[in-house]
Short mmCIF file of C-alpha atoms in Angstrom, two decimals:
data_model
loop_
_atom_site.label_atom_id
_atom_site.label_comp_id
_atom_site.label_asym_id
_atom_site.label_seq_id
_atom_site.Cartn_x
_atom_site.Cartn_y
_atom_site.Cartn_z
CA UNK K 123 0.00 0.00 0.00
CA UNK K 124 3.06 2.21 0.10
CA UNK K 125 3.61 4.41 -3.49
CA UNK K 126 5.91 7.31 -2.27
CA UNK K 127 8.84 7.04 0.09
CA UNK K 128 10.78 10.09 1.69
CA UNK K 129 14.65 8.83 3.04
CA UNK K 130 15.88 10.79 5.57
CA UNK K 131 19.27 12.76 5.32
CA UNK K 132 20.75 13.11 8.80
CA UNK K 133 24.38 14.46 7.80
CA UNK K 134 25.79 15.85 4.83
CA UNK K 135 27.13 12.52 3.73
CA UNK K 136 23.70 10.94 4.46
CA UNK K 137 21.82 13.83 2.12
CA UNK K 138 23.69 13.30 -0.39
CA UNK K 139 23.49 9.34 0.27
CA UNK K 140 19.85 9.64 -0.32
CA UNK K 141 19.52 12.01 -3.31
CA UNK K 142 21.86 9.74 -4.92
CA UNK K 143 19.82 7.39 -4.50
CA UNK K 144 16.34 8.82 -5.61
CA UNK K 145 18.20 9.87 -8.63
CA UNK K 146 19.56 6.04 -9.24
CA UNK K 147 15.66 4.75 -8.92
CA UNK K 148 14.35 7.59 -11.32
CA UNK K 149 17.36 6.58 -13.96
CA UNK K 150 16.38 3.26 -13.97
CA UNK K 151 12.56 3.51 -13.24
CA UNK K 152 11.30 5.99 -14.81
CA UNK K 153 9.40 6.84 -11.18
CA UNK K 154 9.47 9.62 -9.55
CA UNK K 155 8.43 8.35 -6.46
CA UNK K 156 11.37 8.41 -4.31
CA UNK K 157 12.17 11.72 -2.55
CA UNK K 158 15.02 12.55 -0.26
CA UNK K 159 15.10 15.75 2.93
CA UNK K 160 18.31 17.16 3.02
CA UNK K 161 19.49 17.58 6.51
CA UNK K 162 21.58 17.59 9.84
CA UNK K 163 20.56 15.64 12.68
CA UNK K 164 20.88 17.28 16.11
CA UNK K 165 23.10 14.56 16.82
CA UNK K 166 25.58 15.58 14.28
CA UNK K 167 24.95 19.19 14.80
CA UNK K 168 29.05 19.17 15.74
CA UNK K 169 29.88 18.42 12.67
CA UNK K 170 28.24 21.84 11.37
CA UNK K 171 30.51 24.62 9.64
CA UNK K 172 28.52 27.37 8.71
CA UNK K 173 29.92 28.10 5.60
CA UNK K 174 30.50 24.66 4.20
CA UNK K 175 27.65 23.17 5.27
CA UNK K 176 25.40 25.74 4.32
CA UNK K 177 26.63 25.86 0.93
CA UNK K 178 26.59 22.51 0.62
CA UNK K 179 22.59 21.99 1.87
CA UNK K 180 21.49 24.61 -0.73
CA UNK K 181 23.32 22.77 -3.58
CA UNK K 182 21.52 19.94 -2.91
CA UNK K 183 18.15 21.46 -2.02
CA UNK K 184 18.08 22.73 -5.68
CA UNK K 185 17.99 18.92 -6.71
CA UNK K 186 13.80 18.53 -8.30
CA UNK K 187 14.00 15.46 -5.63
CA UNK K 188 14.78 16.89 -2.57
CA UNK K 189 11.36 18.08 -1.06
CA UNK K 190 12.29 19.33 2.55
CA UNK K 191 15.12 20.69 4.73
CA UNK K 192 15.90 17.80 7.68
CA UNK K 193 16.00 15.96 9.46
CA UNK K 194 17.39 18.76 11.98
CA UNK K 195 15.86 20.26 15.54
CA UNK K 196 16.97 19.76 18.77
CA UNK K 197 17.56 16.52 20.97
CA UNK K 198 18.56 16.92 24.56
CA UNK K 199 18.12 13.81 25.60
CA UNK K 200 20.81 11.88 24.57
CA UNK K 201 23.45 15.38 23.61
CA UNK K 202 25.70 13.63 21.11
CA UNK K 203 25.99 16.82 19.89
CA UNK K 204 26.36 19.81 22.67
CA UNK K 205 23.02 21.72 23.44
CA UNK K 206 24.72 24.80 22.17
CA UNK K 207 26.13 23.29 19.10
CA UNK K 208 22.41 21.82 18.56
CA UNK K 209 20.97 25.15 18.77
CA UNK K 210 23.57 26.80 16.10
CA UNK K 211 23.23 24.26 13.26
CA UNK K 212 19.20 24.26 14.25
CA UNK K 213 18.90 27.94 13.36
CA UNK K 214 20.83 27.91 10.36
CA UNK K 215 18.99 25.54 9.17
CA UNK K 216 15.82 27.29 9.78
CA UNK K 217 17.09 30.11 8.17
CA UNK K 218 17.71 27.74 5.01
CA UNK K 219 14.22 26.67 4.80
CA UNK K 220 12.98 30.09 5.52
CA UNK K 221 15.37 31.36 2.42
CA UNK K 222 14.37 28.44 -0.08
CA UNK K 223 10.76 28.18 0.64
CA UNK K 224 10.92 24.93 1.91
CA UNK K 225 9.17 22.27 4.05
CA UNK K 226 10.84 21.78 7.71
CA UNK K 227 11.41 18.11 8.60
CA UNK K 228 12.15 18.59 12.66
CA UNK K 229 13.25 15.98 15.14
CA UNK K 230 12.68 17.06 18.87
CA UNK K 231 13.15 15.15 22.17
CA UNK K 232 12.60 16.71 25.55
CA UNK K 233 13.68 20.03 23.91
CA UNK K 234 10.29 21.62 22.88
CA UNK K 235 10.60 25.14 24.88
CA UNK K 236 14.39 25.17 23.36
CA UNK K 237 13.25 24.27 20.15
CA UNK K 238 9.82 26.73 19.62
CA UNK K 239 12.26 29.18 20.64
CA UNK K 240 14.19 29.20 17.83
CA UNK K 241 11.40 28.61 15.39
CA UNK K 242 9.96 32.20 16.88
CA UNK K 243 13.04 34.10 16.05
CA UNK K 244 12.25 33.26 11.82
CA UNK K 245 8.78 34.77 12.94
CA UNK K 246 5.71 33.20 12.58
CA UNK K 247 4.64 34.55 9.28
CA UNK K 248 8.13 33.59 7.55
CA UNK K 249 7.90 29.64 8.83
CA UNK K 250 7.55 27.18 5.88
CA UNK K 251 5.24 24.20 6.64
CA UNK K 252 6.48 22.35 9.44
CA UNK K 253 5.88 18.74 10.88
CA UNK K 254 7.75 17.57 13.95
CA UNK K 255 8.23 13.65 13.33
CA UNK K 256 8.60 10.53 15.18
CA UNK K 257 6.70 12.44 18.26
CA UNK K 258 6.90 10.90 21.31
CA UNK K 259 6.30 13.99 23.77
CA UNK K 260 3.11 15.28 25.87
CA UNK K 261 -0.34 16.02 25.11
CA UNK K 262 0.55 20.06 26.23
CA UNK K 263 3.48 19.75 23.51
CA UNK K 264 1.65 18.37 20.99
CA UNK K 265 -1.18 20.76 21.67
CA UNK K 266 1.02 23.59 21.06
CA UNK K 267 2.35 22.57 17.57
CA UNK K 268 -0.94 22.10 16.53
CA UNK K 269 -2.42 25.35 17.23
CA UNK K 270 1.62 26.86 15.66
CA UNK K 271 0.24 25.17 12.74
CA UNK K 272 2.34 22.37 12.30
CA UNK K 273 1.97 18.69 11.73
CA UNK K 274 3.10 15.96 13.67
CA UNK K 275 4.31 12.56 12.91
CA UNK K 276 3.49 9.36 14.72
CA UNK K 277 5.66 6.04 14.23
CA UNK K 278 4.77 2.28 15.53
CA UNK K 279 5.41 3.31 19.21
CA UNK K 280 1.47 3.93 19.13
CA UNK K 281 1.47 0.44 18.56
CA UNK K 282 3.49 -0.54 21.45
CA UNK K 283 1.14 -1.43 24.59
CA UNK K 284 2.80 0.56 27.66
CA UNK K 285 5.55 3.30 25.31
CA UNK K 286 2.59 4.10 23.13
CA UNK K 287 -0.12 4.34 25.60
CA UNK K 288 0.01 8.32 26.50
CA UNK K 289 0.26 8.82 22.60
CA UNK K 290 -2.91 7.21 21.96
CA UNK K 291 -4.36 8.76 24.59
CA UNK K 292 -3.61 11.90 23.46
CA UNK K 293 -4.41 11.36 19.45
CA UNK K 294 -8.34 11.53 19.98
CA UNK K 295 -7.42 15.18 20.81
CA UNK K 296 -5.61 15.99 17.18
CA UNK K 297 -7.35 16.84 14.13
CA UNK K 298 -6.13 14.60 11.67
CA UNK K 299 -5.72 16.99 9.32
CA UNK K 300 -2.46 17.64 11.21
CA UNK K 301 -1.52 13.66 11.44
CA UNK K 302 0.76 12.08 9.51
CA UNK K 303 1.99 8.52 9.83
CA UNK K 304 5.52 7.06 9.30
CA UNK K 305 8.18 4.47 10.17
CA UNK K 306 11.47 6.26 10.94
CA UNK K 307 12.73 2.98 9.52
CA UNK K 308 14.69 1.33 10.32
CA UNK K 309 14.19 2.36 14.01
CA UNK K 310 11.23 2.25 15.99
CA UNK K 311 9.97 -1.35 15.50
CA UNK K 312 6.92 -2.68 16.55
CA UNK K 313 6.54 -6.02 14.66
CA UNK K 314 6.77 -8.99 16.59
CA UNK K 315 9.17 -10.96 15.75
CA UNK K 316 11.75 -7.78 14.40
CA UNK K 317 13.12 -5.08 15.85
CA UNK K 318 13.28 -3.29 12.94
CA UNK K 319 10.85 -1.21 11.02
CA UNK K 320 10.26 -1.01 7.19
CA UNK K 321 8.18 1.64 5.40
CA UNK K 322 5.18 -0.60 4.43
CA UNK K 323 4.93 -0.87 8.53
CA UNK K 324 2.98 2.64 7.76
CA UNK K 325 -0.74 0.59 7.12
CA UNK K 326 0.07 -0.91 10.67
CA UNK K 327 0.68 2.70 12.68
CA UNK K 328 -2.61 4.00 10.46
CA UNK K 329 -4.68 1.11 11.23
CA UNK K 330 -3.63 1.68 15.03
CA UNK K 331 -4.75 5.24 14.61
CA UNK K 332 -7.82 4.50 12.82
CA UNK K 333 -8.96 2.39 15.54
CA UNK K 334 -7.73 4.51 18.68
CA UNK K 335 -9.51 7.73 16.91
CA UNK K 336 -12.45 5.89 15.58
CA UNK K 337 -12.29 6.49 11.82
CA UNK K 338 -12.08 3.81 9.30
CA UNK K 339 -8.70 3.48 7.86
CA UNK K 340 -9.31 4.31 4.63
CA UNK K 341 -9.94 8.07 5.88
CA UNK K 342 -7.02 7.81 8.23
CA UNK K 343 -4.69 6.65 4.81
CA UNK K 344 -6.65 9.06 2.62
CA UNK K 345 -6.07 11.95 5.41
CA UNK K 346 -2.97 11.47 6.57
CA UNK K 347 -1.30 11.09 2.60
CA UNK K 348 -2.53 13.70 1.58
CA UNK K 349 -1.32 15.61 4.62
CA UNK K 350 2.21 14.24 3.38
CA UNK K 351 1.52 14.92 -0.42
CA UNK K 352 0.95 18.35 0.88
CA UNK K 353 3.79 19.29 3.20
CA UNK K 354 6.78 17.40 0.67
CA UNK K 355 4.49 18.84 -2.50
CA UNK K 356 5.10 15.37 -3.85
CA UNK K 357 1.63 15.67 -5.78
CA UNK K 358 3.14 14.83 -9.50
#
């Protein structure tokens, strides 16, 4: 049930990893169906250098398959990167999307305060489209993106009895025209069996929603792809 993927970029390297291989698939395919975010993670925020890196990111956000700047934002929970160095290449970043016009892809753990704060200093009005993924904070948090505007992203940890219990709790309370479902494969498995997860794992975390929000799940997949189809503009 899974037409369109979106990989992840997480470093430079990774970006250009994953444009290289969107562009591979459309060579040989004919499809243009695999898309790429061009990004640094928080956790390899210490590898930014404003200059290079910058440049760099732009270059590759030019390519007609890269659809959003990310996966970047702010994670203080595990600091592989310093919260200060998080912050810097987080703002730049920002200010990337805010330049080009494009779609933020944002990662935040138990950061929010640190990380609406920088998404205030671009101002409200200049923000691109915005969906923080792979959520996994609370209700008040997820509240507040909602009314900011953004989306949010929910992975298999809905699925998970006891780790996805608050988030289902919560979902009820989310319109789902601000829902979108995903993977963040290969982590956050919830097959038995795997620890792994795989993109067609997505018509697992929708029928989970469908059921915990009581819609059927062919509104929760028509809903929450077009919600994607939107935000990446990955319509053609």
């Amino acid at each position: 049930g899974v037409t369109k993927l979106v990989l992840t970029g997480t470093s430079i390297q990774g970006s250009e990893e994953c444009l290289g291989l969107c562009q591979t698939w459309f060579e040989e395919t004919g499809a243009k169906n695999l898309y790429a975010t061009v990004g640094v993670h928080p956790h390899d925020a210490k590898t930014w250098n404003d200059e290079q890196s910058n440049a760099q990111m732009k270059k590759m956000l030019s390519h007609p398959l890269a659809v959003a700047v990310g996966e970047c934002g702010l994670d203080f929970n595990r600091n592989f990167s310093t919260p200060e160095d998080q912050i810097h290449a987080f703002r730049e970043q920002v200010k990337l999307a805010v330049e080009l016009n494009m779609p933020l892809f944002v990662h935040e753990r138990e950061a929010h305060n640190e990380l609406v704060k920088v998404l205030d200093e671009a101002g409200a009005g200049s923000l691109p489209p915005i969906v923080v993924h792979c959520f996994t904070g609370t209700k008040v948090e997820a509240m507040e993106y909602i009314q900011r505007g953004y989306y949010i992203g929910f992975t298999g940890t809905i699925c998970k009895k006891e780790r996805g219990a608050p988030l289902r709790e919560m979902l009820p309370s989310i319109p789902l025209e601000r829902i979108m479902v995903e993977t963040d494969a290969p982590f956050m498995g919830f097959k038995k069996g795997r620890k792994s997860s795989e993109p067609a794992d997505c018509i697992g975390v929708a029928r989970k929603l469908a059921e915990t929000v009581d819609m059927t799940f062919s509104t929760v997949c028509e809903k929450t792809t077009t919600n994607a189809v939107d935000l990446f503009k990955i319509n053609d």
